[in-house]
Amino acid sequence: MSHPPRITAVSAVPAAPAVPALSSPPADLSSPDASPHAGAERRLLPSVALQGAVGTLGGFLGFFVVGSAHLAGMIRFTAVMLTVAMLSIVLAYALGPSLRLTGRRLFKTGFILPGILLLSGGSSYTALAAAFGAYVGLTSSARTWLEMGLLPDEHRDRYATRAGVAGIVLSLAASFAATLLLAVTAQNSQYLCAAYGIACIVAGYVLGNRLPDSQPVSLQAPLAVLADRNFLACLPIFFLQSGLYGISLSLNATGATQALGEASRFGMIATVATLAGGVAL
């Protein structure tokens, strides 16, 4: 026996359309500035730029060393500086895990410790060489560790360009400020070192806290690189670069001292040279 068809009542009122949930538009991750690595890059740039600015102290120190101890004193100064820089790099990586030296802590130490040495070194060029060598070794180690760990390969070219431009701008400002300070203090090197020392300590506390953090620096199979053919092929260039750095620093300081006579004149030439480099870049 067949059953009558079931009749379903249909409402005459149409259903209300679904209201879409309010949400922000999706971020364009194809844009470099919207990538998750852009924040780390922005936090790195101020400290990296200031690293280059404080590096301008090396030229002024070389000028003063040659002026008082001639070329032989400059060679000793360079030898002490490079030795301390290399020891700082090795010790930082060797003791990093036990001392919990993250990239941020190492960068802060690289500013604050040399700043204290610059303030307390007085007129001892050996102490100043140790301070500048520690600065070069510690900050370069921290910078390399942070950049290699936080920035992917596809972002490094753009970051390197920005870091280079920012470093030149701050180096230009530092050279010009140092020139003015020398001009008003009768070429007094102690005032100059004190100014750089204060800048290092302030930067370590203020900018260091803004840096992104990382795992503690460490040596991971350091001898394994000796099996890398590319590293062995570049090894002579590494030695040549290090040797030429020391030689060029000594020759530049010697020539500048004999040709210019005053540190403020050297500072003005360094400022113009930095400006020319920035325009070329």
Tab-separated table of C-alpha atoms in Angstrom:
chain	number	residue	atom	x	y	z
A	1	MET	CA	0.000	0.000	0.000
A	2	SER	CA	1.517	3.286	-1.052
A	3	HIS	CA	1.839	6.190	1.344
A	4	PRO	CA	0.942	9.735	0.364
A	5	PRO	CA	3.882	11.986	-0.286
A	6	ARG	CA	5.076	14.057	2.685
A	7	ILE	CA	4.536	17.749	2.236
A	8	THR	CA	7.234	19.966	3.726
A	9	ALA	CA	6.340	23.533	4.652
A	10	VAL	CA	8.594	26.114	3.158
A	11	SER	CA	8.938	29.483	4.835
A	12	ALA	CA	8.106	32.414	2.678
A	13	VAL	CA	10.754	34.536	4.397
A	14	PRO	CA	14.171	34.103	2.726
A	15	ALA	CA	17.065	33.183	4.964
A	16	ALA	CA	19.343	36.023	5.944
A	17	PRO	CA	22.703	35.906	4.193
A	18	ALA	CA	25.639	34.815	6.301
A	19	VAL	CA	27.634	37.732	7.657
A	20	PRO	CA	31.360	37.291	6.914
A	21	ALA	CA	33.621	37.367	9.939
A	22	LEU	CA	35.612	40.540	10.316
A	23	SER	CA	39.297	39.918	9.860
A	24	SER	CA	42.334	41.853	8.804
A	25	PRO	CA	43.573	41.283	5.262
A	26	PRO	CA	46.232	38.637	4.967
A	27	ALA	CA	49.778	39.923	5.067
A	28	ASP	CA	51.678	39.920	1.818
A	29	LEU	CA	54.438	37.548	2.746
A	30	SER	CA	56.017	38.041	-0.670
A	31	SER	CA	57.079	41.505	0.436
A	32	PRO	CA	60.512	41.481	2.163
A	33	ASP	CA	59.353	44.018	4.768
A	34	ALA	CA	56.413	41.788	5.769
A	35	SER	CA	58.504	38.668	6.285
A	36	PRO	CA	59.050	37.360	9.813
A	37	HIS	CA	62.765	38.114	9.431
A	38	ALA	CA	62.209	41.836	8.816
A	39	GLY	CA	61.785	42.518	12.538
A	40	ALA	CA	65.123	40.898	13.371
A	41	GLU	CA	66.746	42.889	10.583
A	42	ARG	CA	65.385	46.194	11.888
A	43	ARG	CA	66.587	45.392	15.408
A	44	LEU	CA	70.056	44.478	14.153
A	45	LEU	CA	70.702	47.511	11.965
A	46	PRO	CA	71.268	50.212	14.646
A	47	SER	CA	73.920	48.211	16.512
A	48	VAL	CA	75.597	47.051	13.308
A	49	ALA	CA	75.735	50.627	11.995
A	50	LEU	CA	77.179	51.858	15.283
A	51	GLN	CA	79.789	49.108	15.113
A	52	GLY	CA	81.125	50.698	11.944
A	53	ALA	CA	80.993	54.162	13.476
A	54	VAL	CA	83.082	53.184	16.514
A	55	GLY	CA	85.526	51.510	14.128
A	56	THR	CA	86.572	54.970	12.960
A	57	LEU	CA	88.525	55.236	16.224
A	58	GLY	CA	91.192	52.964	14.743
A	59	GLY	CA	92.387	55.616	12.305
A	60	PHE	CA	92.683	58.275	15.001
A	61	LEU	CA	94.533	55.893	17.340
A	62	GLY	CA	96.988	55.064	14.564
A	63	PHE	CA	97.577	58.770	13.961
A	64	PHE	CA	98.376	59.438	17.611
A	65	VAL	CA	100.572	56.334	17.971
A	66	VAL	CA	102.716	57.240	14.971
A	67	GLY	CA	102.951	60.816	16.163
A	68	SER	CA	104.471	59.766	19.486
A	69	ALA	CA	106.148	56.416	18.826
A	70	HIS	CA	106.761	56.514	15.063
A	71	LEU	CA	106.366	53.512	12.753
A	72	ALA	CA	107.875	50.981	15.181
A	73	GLY	CA	105.307	51.910	17.805
A	74	MET	CA	102.526	51.592	15.226
A	75	ILE	CA	103.671	48.091	14.313
A	76	ARG	CA	103.608	47.083	17.992
A	77	PHE	CA	100.195	48.675	18.384
A	78	THR	CA	98.827	46.766	15.382
A	79	ALA	CA	100.329	43.471	16.575
A	80	VAL	CA	98.733	43.824	20.028
A	81	MET	CA	95.397	44.862	18.550
A	82	LEU	CA	95.177	41.951	16.089
A	83	THR	CA	96.349	39.431	18.710
A	84	VAL	CA	93.689	40.553	21.182
A	85	ALA	CA	91.061	40.518	18.425
A	86	MET	CA	91.878	36.908	17.495
A	87	LEU	CA	91.968	35.778	21.133
A	88	SER	CA	88.615	37.484	21.741
A	89	ILE	CA	87.032	35.566	18.876
A	90	VAL	CA	88.428	32.190	19.956
A	91	LEU	CA	87.591	32.656	23.645
A	92	ALA	CA	84.089	33.925	22.895
A	93	TYR	CA	83.215	30.829	20.890
A	94	ALA	CA	85.059	28.432	23.191
A	95	LEU	CA	83.526	29.761	26.418
A	96	GLY	CA	80.159	30.732	24.966
A	97	PRO	CA	78.158	27.676	26.115
A	98	SER	CA	79.547	27.659	29.655
A	99	LEU	CA	79.120	31.429	30.111
A	100	ARG	CA	75.753	31.497	28.314
A	101	LEU	CA	77.068	34.086	25.859
A	102	THR	CA	74.174	34.527	23.486
A	103	GLY	CA	74.571	36.763	20.459
A	104	ARG	CA	72.937	39.645	22.306
A	105	ARG	CA	75.119	39.304	25.400
A	106	LEU	CA	78.262	39.009	23.315
A	107	PHE	CA	77.401	42.132	21.311
A	108	LYS	CA	76.723	44.070	24.521
A	109	THR	CA	80.013	42.848	26.011
A	110	GLY	CA	81.798	43.869	22.813
A	111	PHE	CA	80.657	47.464	23.358
A	112	ILE	CA	80.756	47.803	27.140
A	113	LEU	CA	84.107	46.111	27.933
A	114	PRO	CA	86.152	48.113	25.385
A	115	GLY	CA	84.301	51.250	26.490
A	116	ILE	CA	85.489	50.712	30.059
A	117	LEU	CA	89.038	50.054	28.831
A	118	LEU	CA	88.983	53.240	26.740
A	119	LEU	CA	87.902	55.276	29.751
A	120	SER	CA	90.517	53.746	32.058
A	121	GLY	CA	93.379	53.171	29.617
A	122	GLY	CA	94.788	56.664	29.945
A	123	SER	CA	97.710	57.360	27.619
A	124	SER	CA	98.916	53.751	27.399
A	125	TYR	CA	98.821	52.750	23.752
A	126	THR	CA	99.086	49.085	24.726
A	127	ALA	CA	95.865	49.388	26.725
A	128	LEU	CA	94.208	51.262	23.869
A	129	ALA	CA	95.330	48.572	21.405
A	130	ALA	CA	93.858	45.890	23.678
A	131	ALA	CA	90.595	47.840	23.982
A	132	PHE	CA	90.218	48.316	20.243
A	133	GLY	CA	91.229	44.710	19.529
A	134	ALA	CA	88.646	43.409	22.014
A	135	TYR	CA	86.046	45.630	20.383
A	136	VAL	CA	86.826	44.326	16.898
A	137	GLY	CA	86.922	40.670	17.949
A	138	LEU	CA	83.852	40.571	20.191
A	139	THR	CA	81.503	42.672	18.071
A	140	SER	CA	82.453	40.931	14.819
A	141	SER	CA	81.888	37.521	16.451
A	142	ALA	CA	78.483	38.557	17.773
A	143	ARG	CA	77.459	40.165	14.494
A	144	THR	CA	78.385	37.094	12.476
A	145	TRP	CA	76.574	34.772	14.887
A	146	LEU	CA	73.387	36.850	14.860
A	147	GLU	CA	73.330	37.453	11.110
A	148	MET	CA	74.008	33.843	10.177
A	149	GLY	CA	71.486	32.515	12.678
A	150	LEU	CA	68.604	34.956	12.201
A	151	LEU	CA	68.671	35.939	8.534
A	152	PRO	CA	68.035	33.462	5.696
A	153	ASP	CA	70.204	33.503	2.598
A	154	GLU	CA	67.611	35.227	0.411
A	155	HIS	CA	67.447	38.236	2.781
A	156	ARG	CA	71.168	38.794	3.307
A	157	ASP	CA	71.906	40.797	0.136
A	158	ARG	CA	69.223	43.360	0.933
A	159	TYR	CA	70.285	43.437	4.578
A	160	ALA	CA	73.958	43.879	3.649
A	161	THR	CA	73.073	46.881	1.493
A	162	ARG	CA	71.084	48.532	4.254
A	163	ALA	CA	73.729	47.766	6.861
A	164	GLY	CA	76.446	49.198	4.614
A	165	VAL	CA	74.558	52.443	4.009
A	166	ALA	CA	73.668	52.852	7.697
A	167	GLY	CA	77.264	52.153	8.714
A	168	ILE	CA	78.610	54.769	6.317
A	169	VAL	CA	76.148	57.397	7.560
A	170	LEU	CA	77.072	56.842	11.206
A	171	SER	CA	80.786	56.605	10.376
A	172	LEU	CA	80.533	59.926	8.614
A	173	ALA	CA	78.863	61.465	11.656
A	174	ALA	CA	81.396	59.908	14.043
A	175	SER	CA	84.411	61.124	12.041
A	176	PHE	CA	83.026	64.641	11.814
A	177	ALA	CA	82.136	64.744	15.525
A	178	ALA	CA	85.617	63.473	16.431
A	179	THR	CA	87.169	66.135	14.205
A	180	LEU	CA	85.227	68.886	15.943
A	181	LEU	CA	86.144	67.506	19.369
A	182	LEU	CA	89.841	67.446	18.499
A	183	ALA	CA	89.668	70.976	17.130
A	184	VAL	CA	88.200	72.387	20.350
A	185	THR	CA	90.409	70.356	22.725
A	186	ALA	CA	93.779	71.198	21.185
A	187	GLN	CA	94.194	67.720	19.611
A	188	ASN	CA	93.829	65.941	22.970
A	189	SER	CA	93.635	62.173	22.411
A	190	GLN	CA	92.361	61.419	25.926
A	191	TYR	CA	89.172	63.407	25.375
A	192	LEU	CA	88.648	61.571	22.097
A	193	CYS	CA	89.089	58.126	23.664
A	194	ALA	CA	86.794	59.101	26.528
A	195	ALA	CA	84.092	60.174	24.064
A	196	TYR	CA	84.301	56.893	22.157
A	197	GLY	CA	84.314	54.989	25.448
A	198	ILE	CA	81.157	56.698	26.667
A	199	ALA	CA	79.485	56.052	23.310
A	200	CYS	CA	80.355	52.345	23.565
A	201	ILE	CA	78.970	51.965	27.081
A	202	VAL	CA	75.740	53.832	26.301
A	203	ALA	CA	75.268	51.826	23.095
A	204	GLY	CA	75.851	48.576	24.949
A	205	TYR	CA	73.089	49.313	27.436
A	206	VAL	CA	70.583	51.063	25.170
A	207	LEU	CA	70.936	49.387	21.780
A	208	GLY	CA	72.090	46.054	23.177
A	209	ASN	CA	68.743	45.455	24.862
A	210	ARG	CA	66.969	45.898	21.511
A	211	LEU	CA	68.954	43.189	19.775
A	212	PRO	CA	67.264	39.880	18.972
A	213	ASP	CA	68.558	36.979	21.008
A	214	SER	CA	69.997	33.666	19.898
A	215	GLN	CA	71.480	30.460	21.191
A	216	PRO	CA	74.857	30.759	22.988
A	217	VAL	CA	77.773	31.050	20.609
A	218	SER	CA	79.784	27.865	20.355
A	219	LEU	CA	82.403	26.041	18.370
A	220	GLN	CA	80.807	23.194	16.423
A	221	ALA	CA	83.345	20.840	14.852
A	222	PRO	CA	85.835	23.655	14.154
A	223	LEU	CA	88.363	21.355	12.452
A	224	ALA	CA	85.789	20.039	9.984
A	225	VAL	CA	86.243	23.159	7.888
A	226	LEU	CA	89.755	21.981	7.012
A	227	ALA	CA	88.159	19.289	4.843
A	228	ASP	CA	86.223	21.883	2.844
A	229	ARG	CA	87.977	22.536	-0.465
A	230	ASN	CA	86.320	25.920	-0.857
A	231	PHE	CA	87.659	27.035	2.525
A	232	LEU	CA	91.172	25.827	1.704
A	233	ALA	CA	91.022	27.627	-1.644
A	234	CYS	CA	90.089	30.900	0.109
A	235	LEU	CA	92.539	30.487	3.005
A	236	PRO	CA	95.402	32.413	1.329
A	237	ILE	CA	93.017	35.303	0.712
A	238	PHE	CA	92.046	35.322	4.401
A	239	PHE	CA	95.708	35.557	5.436
A	240	LEU	CA	96.364	38.236	2.801
A	241	GLN	CA	93.371	40.273	3.949
A	242	SER	CA	94.449	40.165	7.595
A	243	GLY	CA	98.042	41.047	6.746
A	244	LEU	CA	97.056	43.889	4.455
A	245	TYR	CA	94.744	45.297	7.130
A	246	GLY	CA	97.631	45.683	9.562
A	247	ILE	CA	100.033	46.978	6.933
A	248	SER	CA	97.553	49.486	5.480
A	249	LEU	CA	96.663	50.750	8.951
A	250	SER	CA	100.332	51.378	9.729
A	251	LEU	CA	101.105	53.005	6.378
A	252	ASN	CA	98.003	55.183	6.391
A	253	ALA	CA	98.734	56.423	9.903
A	254	THR	CA	102.383	57.116	9.053
A	255	GLY	CA	101.567	58.984	5.852
A	256	ALA	CA	98.761	60.968	7.456
A	257	THR	CA	100.924	62.009	10.388
A	258	GLN	CA	103.728	63.259	8.155
A	259	ALA	CA	101.465	64.967	5.625
A	260	LEU	CA	98.788	66.506	7.841
A	261	GLY	CA	100.431	67.126	11.195
A	262	GLU	CA	97.200	67.491	13.188
A	263	ALA	CA	94.613	64.895	14.084
A	264	SER	CA	91.723	67.242	13.299
A	265	ARG	CA	92.983	67.598	9.724
A	266	PHE	CA	93.185	63.830	9.501
A	267	GLY	CA	89.599	63.650	10.760
A	268	MET	CA	88.415	66.050	8.069
A	269	ILE	CA	90.121	63.983	5.369
A	270	ALA	CA	88.569	60.818	6.824
A	271	THR	CA	85.148	62.475	6.806
A	272	VAL	CA	85.463	63.469	3.157
A	273	ALA	CA	86.712	60.002	2.228
A	274	THR	CA	83.767	58.391	4.011
A	275	LEU	CA	81.365	60.723	2.214
A	276	ALA	CA	82.934	59.825	-1.140
A	277	GLY	CA	82.577	56.135	-0.311
A	278	GLY	CA	78.935	56.615	0.577
A	279	VAL	CA	78.224	58.408	-2.698
A	280	ALA	CA	79.951	55.634	-4.633
A	281	LEU	CA	77.902	52.999	-2.807
